C-alpha positions as a LaTeX table, in Angstrom:
\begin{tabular}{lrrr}
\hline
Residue & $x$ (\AA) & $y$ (\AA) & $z$ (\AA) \\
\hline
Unk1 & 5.13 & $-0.57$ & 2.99 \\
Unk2 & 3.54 & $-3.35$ & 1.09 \\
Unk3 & 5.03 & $-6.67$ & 1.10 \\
Unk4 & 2.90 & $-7.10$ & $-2.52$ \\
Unk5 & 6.10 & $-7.57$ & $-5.25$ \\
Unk6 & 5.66 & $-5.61$ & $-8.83$ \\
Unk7 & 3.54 & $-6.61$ & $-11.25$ \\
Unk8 & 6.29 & $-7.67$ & $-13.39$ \\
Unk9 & 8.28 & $-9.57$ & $-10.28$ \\
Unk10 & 7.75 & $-13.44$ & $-10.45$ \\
Unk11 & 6.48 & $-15.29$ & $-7.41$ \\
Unk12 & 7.12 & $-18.48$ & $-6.36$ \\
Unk13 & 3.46 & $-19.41$ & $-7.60$ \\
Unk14 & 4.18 & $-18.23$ & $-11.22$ \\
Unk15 & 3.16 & $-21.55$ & $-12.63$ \\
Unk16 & 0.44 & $-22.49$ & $-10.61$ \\
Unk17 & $-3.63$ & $-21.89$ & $-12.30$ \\
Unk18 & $-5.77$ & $-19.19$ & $-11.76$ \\
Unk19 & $-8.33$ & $-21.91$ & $-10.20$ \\
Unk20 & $-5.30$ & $-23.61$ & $-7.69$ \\
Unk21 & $-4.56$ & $-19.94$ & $-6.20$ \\
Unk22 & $-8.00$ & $-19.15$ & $-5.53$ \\
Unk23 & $-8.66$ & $-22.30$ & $-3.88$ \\
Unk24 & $-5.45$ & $-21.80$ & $-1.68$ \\
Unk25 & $-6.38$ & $-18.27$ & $-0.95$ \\
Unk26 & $-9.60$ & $-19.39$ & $-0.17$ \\
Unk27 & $-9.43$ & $-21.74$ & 2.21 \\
Unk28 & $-6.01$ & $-20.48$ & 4.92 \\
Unk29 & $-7.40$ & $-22.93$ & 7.87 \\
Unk30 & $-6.19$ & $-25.95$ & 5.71 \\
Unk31 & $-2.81$ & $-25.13$ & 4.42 \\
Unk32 & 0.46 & $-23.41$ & 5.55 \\
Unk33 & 0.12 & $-19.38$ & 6.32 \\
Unk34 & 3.35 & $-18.85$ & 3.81 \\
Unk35 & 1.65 & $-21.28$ & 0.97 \\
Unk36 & $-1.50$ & $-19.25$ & 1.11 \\
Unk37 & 0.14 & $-15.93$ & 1.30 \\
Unk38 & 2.32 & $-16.78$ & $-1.91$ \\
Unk39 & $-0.44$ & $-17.73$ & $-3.48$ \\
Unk40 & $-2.43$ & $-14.34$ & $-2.41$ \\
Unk41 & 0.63 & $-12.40$ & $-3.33$ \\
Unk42 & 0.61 & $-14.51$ & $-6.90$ \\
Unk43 & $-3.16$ & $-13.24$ & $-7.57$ \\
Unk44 & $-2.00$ & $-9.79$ & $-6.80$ \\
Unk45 & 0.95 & $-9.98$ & $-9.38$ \\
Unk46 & $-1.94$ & $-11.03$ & $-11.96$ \\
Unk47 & $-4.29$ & $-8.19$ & $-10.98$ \\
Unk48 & $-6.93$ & $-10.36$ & $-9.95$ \\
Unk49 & $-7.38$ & $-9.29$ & $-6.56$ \\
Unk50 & $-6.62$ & $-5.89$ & $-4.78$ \\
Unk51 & $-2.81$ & $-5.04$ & $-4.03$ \\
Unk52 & $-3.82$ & $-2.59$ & $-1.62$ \\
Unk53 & $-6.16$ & $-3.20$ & 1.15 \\
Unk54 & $-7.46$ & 0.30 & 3.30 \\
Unk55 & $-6.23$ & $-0.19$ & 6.74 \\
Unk56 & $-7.29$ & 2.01 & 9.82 \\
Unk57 & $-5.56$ & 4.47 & 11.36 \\
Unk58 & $-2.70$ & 3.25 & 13.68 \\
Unk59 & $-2.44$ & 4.50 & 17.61 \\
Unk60 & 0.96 & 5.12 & 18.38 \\
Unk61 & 1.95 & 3.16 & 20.87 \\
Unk62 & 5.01 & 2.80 & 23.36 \\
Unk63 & 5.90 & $-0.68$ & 22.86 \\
Unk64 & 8.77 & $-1.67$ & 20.73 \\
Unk65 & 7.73 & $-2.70$ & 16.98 \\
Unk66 & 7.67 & $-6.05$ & 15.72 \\
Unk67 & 10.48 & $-7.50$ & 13.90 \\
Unk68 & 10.43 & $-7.39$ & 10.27 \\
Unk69 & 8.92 & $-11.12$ & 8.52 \\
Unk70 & 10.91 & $-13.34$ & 6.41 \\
Unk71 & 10.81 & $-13.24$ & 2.75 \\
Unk72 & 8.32 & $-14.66$ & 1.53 \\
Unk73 & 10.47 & $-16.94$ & $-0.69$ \\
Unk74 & 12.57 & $-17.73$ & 2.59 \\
Unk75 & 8.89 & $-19.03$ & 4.39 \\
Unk76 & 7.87 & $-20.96$ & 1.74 \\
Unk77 & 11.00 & $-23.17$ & 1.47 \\
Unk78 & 10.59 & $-23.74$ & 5.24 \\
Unk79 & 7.15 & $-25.09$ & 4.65 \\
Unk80 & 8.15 & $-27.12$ & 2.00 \\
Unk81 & 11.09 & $-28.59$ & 3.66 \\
Unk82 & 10.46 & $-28.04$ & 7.56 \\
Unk83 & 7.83 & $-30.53$ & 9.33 \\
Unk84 & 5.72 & $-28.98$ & 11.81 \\
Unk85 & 2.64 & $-30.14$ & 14.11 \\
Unk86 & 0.27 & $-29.68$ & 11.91 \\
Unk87 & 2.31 & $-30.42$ & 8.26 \\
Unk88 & 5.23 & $-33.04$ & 9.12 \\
Unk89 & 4.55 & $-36.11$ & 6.91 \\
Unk90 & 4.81 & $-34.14$ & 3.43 \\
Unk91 & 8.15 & $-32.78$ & 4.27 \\
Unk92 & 9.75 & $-35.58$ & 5.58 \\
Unk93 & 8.78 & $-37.42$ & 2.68 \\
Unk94 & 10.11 & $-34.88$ & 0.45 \\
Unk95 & 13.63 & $-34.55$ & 2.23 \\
Unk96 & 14.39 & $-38.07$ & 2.35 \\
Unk97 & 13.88 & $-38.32$ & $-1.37$ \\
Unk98 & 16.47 & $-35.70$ & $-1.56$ \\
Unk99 & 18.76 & $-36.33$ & 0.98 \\
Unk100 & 19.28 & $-39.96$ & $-0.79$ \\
Unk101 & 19.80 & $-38.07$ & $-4.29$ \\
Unk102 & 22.33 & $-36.38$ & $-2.76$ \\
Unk103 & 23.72 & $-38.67$ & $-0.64$ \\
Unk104 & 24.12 & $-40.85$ & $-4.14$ \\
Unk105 & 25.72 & $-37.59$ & $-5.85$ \\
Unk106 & 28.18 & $-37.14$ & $-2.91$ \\
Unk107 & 29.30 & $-41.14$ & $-2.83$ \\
Unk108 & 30.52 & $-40.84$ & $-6.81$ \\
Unk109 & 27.24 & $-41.71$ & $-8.57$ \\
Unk110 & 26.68 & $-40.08$ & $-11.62$ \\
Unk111 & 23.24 & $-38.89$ & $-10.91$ \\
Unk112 & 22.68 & $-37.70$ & $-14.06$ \\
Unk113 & 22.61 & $-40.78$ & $-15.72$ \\
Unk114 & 23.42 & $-42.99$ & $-13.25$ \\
Unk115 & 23.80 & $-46.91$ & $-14.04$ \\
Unk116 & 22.40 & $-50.13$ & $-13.63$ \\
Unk117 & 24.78 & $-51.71$ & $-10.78$ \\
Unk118 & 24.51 & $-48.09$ & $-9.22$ \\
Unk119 & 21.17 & $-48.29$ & $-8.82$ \\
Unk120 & 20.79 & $-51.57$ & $-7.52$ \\
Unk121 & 23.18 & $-50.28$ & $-4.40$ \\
Unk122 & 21.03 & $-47.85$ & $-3.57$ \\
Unk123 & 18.04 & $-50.49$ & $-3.19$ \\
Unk124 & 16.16 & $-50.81$ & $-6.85$ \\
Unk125 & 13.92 & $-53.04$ & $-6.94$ \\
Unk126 & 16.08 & $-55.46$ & $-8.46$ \\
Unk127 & 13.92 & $-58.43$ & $-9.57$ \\
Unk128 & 16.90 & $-61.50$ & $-9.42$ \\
Unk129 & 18.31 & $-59.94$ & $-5.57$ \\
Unk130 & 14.76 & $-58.63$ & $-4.28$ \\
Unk131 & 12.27 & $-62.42$ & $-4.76$ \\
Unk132 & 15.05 & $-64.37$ & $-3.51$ \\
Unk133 & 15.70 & $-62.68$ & $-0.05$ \\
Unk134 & 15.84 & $-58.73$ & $-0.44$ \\
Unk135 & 12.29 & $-57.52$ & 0.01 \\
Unk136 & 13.21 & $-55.15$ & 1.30 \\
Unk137 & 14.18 & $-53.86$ & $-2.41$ \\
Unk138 & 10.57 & $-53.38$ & $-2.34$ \\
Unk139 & 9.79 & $-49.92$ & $-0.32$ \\
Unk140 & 13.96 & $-48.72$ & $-0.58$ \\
Unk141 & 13.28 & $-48.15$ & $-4.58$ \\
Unk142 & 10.41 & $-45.59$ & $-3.66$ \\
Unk143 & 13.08 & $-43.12$ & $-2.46$ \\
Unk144 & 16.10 & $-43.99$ & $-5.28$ \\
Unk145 & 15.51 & $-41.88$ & $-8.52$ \\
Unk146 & 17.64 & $-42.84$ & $-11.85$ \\
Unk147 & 18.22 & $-38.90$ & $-12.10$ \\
Unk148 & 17.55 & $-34.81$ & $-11.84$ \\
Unk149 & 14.24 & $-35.13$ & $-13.69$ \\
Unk150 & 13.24 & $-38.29$ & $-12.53$ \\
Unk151 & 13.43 & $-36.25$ & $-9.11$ \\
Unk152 & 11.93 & $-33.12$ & $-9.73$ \\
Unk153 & 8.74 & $-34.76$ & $-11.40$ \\
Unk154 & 8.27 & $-36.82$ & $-8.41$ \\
Unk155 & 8.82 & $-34.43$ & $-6.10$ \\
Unk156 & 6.87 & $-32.10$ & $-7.49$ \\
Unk157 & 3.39 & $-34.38$ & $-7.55$ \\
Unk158 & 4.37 & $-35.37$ & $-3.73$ \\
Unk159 & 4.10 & $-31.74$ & $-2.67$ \\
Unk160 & 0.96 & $-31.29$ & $-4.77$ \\
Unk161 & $-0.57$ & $-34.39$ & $-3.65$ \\
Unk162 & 0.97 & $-34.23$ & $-0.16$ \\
Unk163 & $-0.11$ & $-30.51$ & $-0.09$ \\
Unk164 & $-3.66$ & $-31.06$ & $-0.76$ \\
Unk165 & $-4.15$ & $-34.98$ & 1.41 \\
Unk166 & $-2.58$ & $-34.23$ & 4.28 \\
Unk167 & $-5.07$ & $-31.21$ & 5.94 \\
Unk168 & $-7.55$ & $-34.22$ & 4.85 \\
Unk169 & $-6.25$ & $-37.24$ & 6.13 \\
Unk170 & $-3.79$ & $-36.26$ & 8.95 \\
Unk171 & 0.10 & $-37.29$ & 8.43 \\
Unk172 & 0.09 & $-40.66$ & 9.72 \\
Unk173 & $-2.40$ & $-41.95$ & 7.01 \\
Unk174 & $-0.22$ & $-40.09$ & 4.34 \\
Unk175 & 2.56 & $-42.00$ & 5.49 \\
Unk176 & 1.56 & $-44.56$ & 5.75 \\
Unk177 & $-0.37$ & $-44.77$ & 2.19 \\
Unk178 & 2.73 & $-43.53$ & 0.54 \\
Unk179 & 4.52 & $-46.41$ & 1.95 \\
Unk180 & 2.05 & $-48.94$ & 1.29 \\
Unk181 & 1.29 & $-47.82$ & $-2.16$ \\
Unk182 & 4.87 & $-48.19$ & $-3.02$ \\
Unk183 & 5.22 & $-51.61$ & $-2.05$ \\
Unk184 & 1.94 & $-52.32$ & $-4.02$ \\
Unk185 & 3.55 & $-50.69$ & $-7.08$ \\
Unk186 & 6.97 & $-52.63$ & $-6.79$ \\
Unk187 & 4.93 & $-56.33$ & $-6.31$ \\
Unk188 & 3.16 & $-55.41$ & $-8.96$ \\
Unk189 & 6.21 & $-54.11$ & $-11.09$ \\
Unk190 & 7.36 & $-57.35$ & $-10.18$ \\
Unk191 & 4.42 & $-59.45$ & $-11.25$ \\
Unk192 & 4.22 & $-57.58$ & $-14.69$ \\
Unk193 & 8.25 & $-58.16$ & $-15.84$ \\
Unk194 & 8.54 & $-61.93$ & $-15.15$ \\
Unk195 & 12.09 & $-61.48$ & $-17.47$ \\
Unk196 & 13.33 & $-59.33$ & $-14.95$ \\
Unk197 & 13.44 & $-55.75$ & $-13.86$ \\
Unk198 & 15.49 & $-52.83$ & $-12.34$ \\
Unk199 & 12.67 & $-50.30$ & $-11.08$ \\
Unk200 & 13.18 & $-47.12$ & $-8.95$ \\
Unk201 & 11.42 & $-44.32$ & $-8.24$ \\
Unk202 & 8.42 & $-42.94$ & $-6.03$ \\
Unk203 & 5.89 & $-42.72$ & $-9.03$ \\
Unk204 & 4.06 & $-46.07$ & $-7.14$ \\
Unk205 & 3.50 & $-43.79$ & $-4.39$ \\
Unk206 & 2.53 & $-40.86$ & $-6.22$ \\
Unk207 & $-0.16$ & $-43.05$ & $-8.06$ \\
Unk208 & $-0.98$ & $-44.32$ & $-4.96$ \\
Unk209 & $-1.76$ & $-41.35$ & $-2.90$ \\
Unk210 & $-4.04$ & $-40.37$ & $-6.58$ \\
Unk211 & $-6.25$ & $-43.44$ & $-5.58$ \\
Unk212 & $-6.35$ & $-42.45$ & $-1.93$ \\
Unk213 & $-7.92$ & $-39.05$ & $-2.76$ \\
Unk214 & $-9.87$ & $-40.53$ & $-5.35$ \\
Unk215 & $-11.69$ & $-43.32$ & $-3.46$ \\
Unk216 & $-11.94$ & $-40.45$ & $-0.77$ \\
Unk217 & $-13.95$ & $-38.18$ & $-2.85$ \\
Unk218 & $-16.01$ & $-40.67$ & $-4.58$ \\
Unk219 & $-17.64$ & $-42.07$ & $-1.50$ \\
Unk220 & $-18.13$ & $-38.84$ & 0.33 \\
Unk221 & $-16.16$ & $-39.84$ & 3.55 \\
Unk222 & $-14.76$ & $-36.44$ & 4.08 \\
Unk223 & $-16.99$ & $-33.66$ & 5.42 \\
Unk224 & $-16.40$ & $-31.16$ & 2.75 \\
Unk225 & $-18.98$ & $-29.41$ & 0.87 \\
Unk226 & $-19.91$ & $-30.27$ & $-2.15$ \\
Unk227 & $-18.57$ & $-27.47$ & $-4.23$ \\
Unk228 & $-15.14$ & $-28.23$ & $-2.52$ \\
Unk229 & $-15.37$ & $-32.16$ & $-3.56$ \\
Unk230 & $-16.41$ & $-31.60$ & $-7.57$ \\
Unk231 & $-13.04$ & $-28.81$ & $-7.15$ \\
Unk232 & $-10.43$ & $-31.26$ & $-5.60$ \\
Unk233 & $-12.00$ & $-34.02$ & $-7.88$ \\
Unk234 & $-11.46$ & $-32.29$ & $-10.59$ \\
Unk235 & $-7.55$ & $-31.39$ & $-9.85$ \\
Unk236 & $-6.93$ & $-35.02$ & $-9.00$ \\
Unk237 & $-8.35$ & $-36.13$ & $-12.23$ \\
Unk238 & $-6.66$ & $-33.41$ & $-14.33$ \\
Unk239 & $-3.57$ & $-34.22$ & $-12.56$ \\
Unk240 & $-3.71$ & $-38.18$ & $-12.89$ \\
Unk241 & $-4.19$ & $-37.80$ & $-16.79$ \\
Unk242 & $-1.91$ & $-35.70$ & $-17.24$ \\
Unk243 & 0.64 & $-37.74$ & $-15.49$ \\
Unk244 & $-0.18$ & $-41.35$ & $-17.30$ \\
Unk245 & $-0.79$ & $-38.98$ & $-20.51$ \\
Unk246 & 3.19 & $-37.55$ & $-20.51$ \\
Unk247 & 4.30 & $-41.77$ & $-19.49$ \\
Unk248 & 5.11 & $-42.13$ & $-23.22$ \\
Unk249 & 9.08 & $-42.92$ & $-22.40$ \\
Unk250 & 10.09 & $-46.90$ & $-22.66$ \\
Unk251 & 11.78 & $-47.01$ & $-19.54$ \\
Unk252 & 8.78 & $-45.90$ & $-17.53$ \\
Unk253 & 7.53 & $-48.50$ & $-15.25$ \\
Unk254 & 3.84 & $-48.51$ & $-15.95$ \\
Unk255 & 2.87 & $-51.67$ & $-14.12$ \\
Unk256 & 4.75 & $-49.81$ & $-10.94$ \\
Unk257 & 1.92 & $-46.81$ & $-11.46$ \\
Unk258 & $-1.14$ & $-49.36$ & $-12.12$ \\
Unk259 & $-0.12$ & $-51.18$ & $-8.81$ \\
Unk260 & 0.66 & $-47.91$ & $-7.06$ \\
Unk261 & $-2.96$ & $-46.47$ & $-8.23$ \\
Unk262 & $-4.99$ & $-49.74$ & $-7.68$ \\
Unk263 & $-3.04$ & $-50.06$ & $-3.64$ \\
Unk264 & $-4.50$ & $-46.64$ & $-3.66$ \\
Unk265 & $-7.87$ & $-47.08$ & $-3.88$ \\
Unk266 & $-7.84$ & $-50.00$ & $-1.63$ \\
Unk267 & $-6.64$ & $-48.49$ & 1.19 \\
Unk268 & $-8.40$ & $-45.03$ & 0.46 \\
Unk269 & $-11.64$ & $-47.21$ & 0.94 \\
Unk270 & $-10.48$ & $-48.65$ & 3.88 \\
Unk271 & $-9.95$ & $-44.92$ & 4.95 \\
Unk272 & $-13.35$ & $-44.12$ & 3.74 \\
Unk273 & $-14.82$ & $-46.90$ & 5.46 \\
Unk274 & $-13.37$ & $-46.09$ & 8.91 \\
Unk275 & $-14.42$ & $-42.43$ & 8.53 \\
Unk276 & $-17.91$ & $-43.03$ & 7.32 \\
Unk277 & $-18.35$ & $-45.40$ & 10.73 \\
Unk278 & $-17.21$ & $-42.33$ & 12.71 \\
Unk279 & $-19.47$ & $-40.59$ & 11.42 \\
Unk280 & $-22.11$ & $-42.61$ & 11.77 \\
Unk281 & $-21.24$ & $-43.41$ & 15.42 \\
Unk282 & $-21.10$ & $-39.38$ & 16.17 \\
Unk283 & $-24.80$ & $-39.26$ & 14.39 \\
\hline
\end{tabular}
């Protein structure tokens, strides 16, 4: 049996590109088994690659057969939500995020529209409580979200981003430039509203880890080839637009992205840098 669904059977995957699959399914050493195989089983759905592959003839043999895998569905929520060795930062990133939306849901916030004062006890960056002697306002914000959406959006670009950075950059450097960017984002939030401001939301971060990538890419510190740079350039950059492109609401905290992105691009030089002098020191 073929564990290939229907043609007509969605997969997790249904929304992803024809150009994001492919590059999953074409490069399994950098990214969870389950990820790739959705994505494999996604192309199949769309008929652009085989659903049946010829397989040789099996010996029978006396030892007892394996157990039966997981759905697929059922292995790709554990790599989105289970850290491993190899894939821990992305996750735990991703969890806490929820776990504090619905640790606010569970405590009587209306997390649908949730207010002001709510907010501001979960740790907004809260301009008149965070300059005088909260700053710690400043990182606690990148994990409060003002609601569903607010959440999904966010924690939908941290898995992209997340997915595609951390094979690249190891999970201490993601967490660390999530964390950082963030703070950049809410000083600079800060700095922009000088009448005050109630900010939440990981969107610094998200920019931030953009700007990572980006500097990353331009200076050529990774050792990818260059066919695989001009691709993951060219997601980043399709992805970045798009983001600032749907910031049209009001309440959107633009100086939070600009100061997320530029943090970004800082520190992914500083990344660059120290990867470059490996190199060179290996040469």
């Amino acid at each position: 049996m073929s564990d290939t669904p229907p043609a007509d059977s969605p997969t997790p995957l249904a929304a992803t590109s024809e150009a994001e699959l492919f590059y999953l399914a074409q490069h399994p050493e950098r990214y969870p088994a389950p990820l790739v195989h959705a994505a494999t089983q996604e192309l199949q759905r769309r008929g652009l690659v085989p659903t049946e592959v010829p397989r040789p003839a099996r010996r029978r043999s006396s030892l007892p057969s394996a157990a039966p895998e997981k759905p697929v569905v059922l292995r790709l929520l554990q790599t989105l939500f289970l850290p491993t060795r190899r894939h821990w930062a992305t996750p735990v990133l991703l969890d806490i995020n929820l776990l504090v939306f619905l640790a606010m849901a569970l405590t009587g916030v209306a997390v649908l529209h949730p207010s002001g004062a709510a907010l501001v006890a979960w740790g907004s960056n809260y301009s008149p409580l965070t300059l005088p002697g909260q700053p710690w306002r400043l990182l606690t914000s990148c994990f409060v979200h003002s609601g569903p959406g607010h959440l999904l959006l966010n924690a939908s670009s941290l898995l992209l981003l997340g997915t595609l950075a951390e094979p690249l950059l190891g999970g201490r450097r993601l967490l660390l430039a999530y964390l950082v960017c963030g703070v950049g984002g809410s000083l600079a939030s800060l700095a922009w509203h000088t009448g005050g401001v109630n900010s939440v939301g990981a969107s610094g971060s998200i920019f931030g880890l953009y700007g990572v990538q980006l500097a990353l890419l331009l200076t050529q510190a990774l050792p990818l080839e260059r066919r695989e740079r001009l691709t993951l350039l060219f997601f980043l950059l399709f992805f970045l637009v798009s983001s600032v492109a749907g910031s049209t609401d009001a309440h959107i905290d633009h100086a939070a992205h600009a100061g997320g992105l530029l943090t970004g691009l800082l520190l992914g030089g500083l990344y660059a840098a120290h990867f470059l002098r490996q190199h060179w020191q290996r040469a």
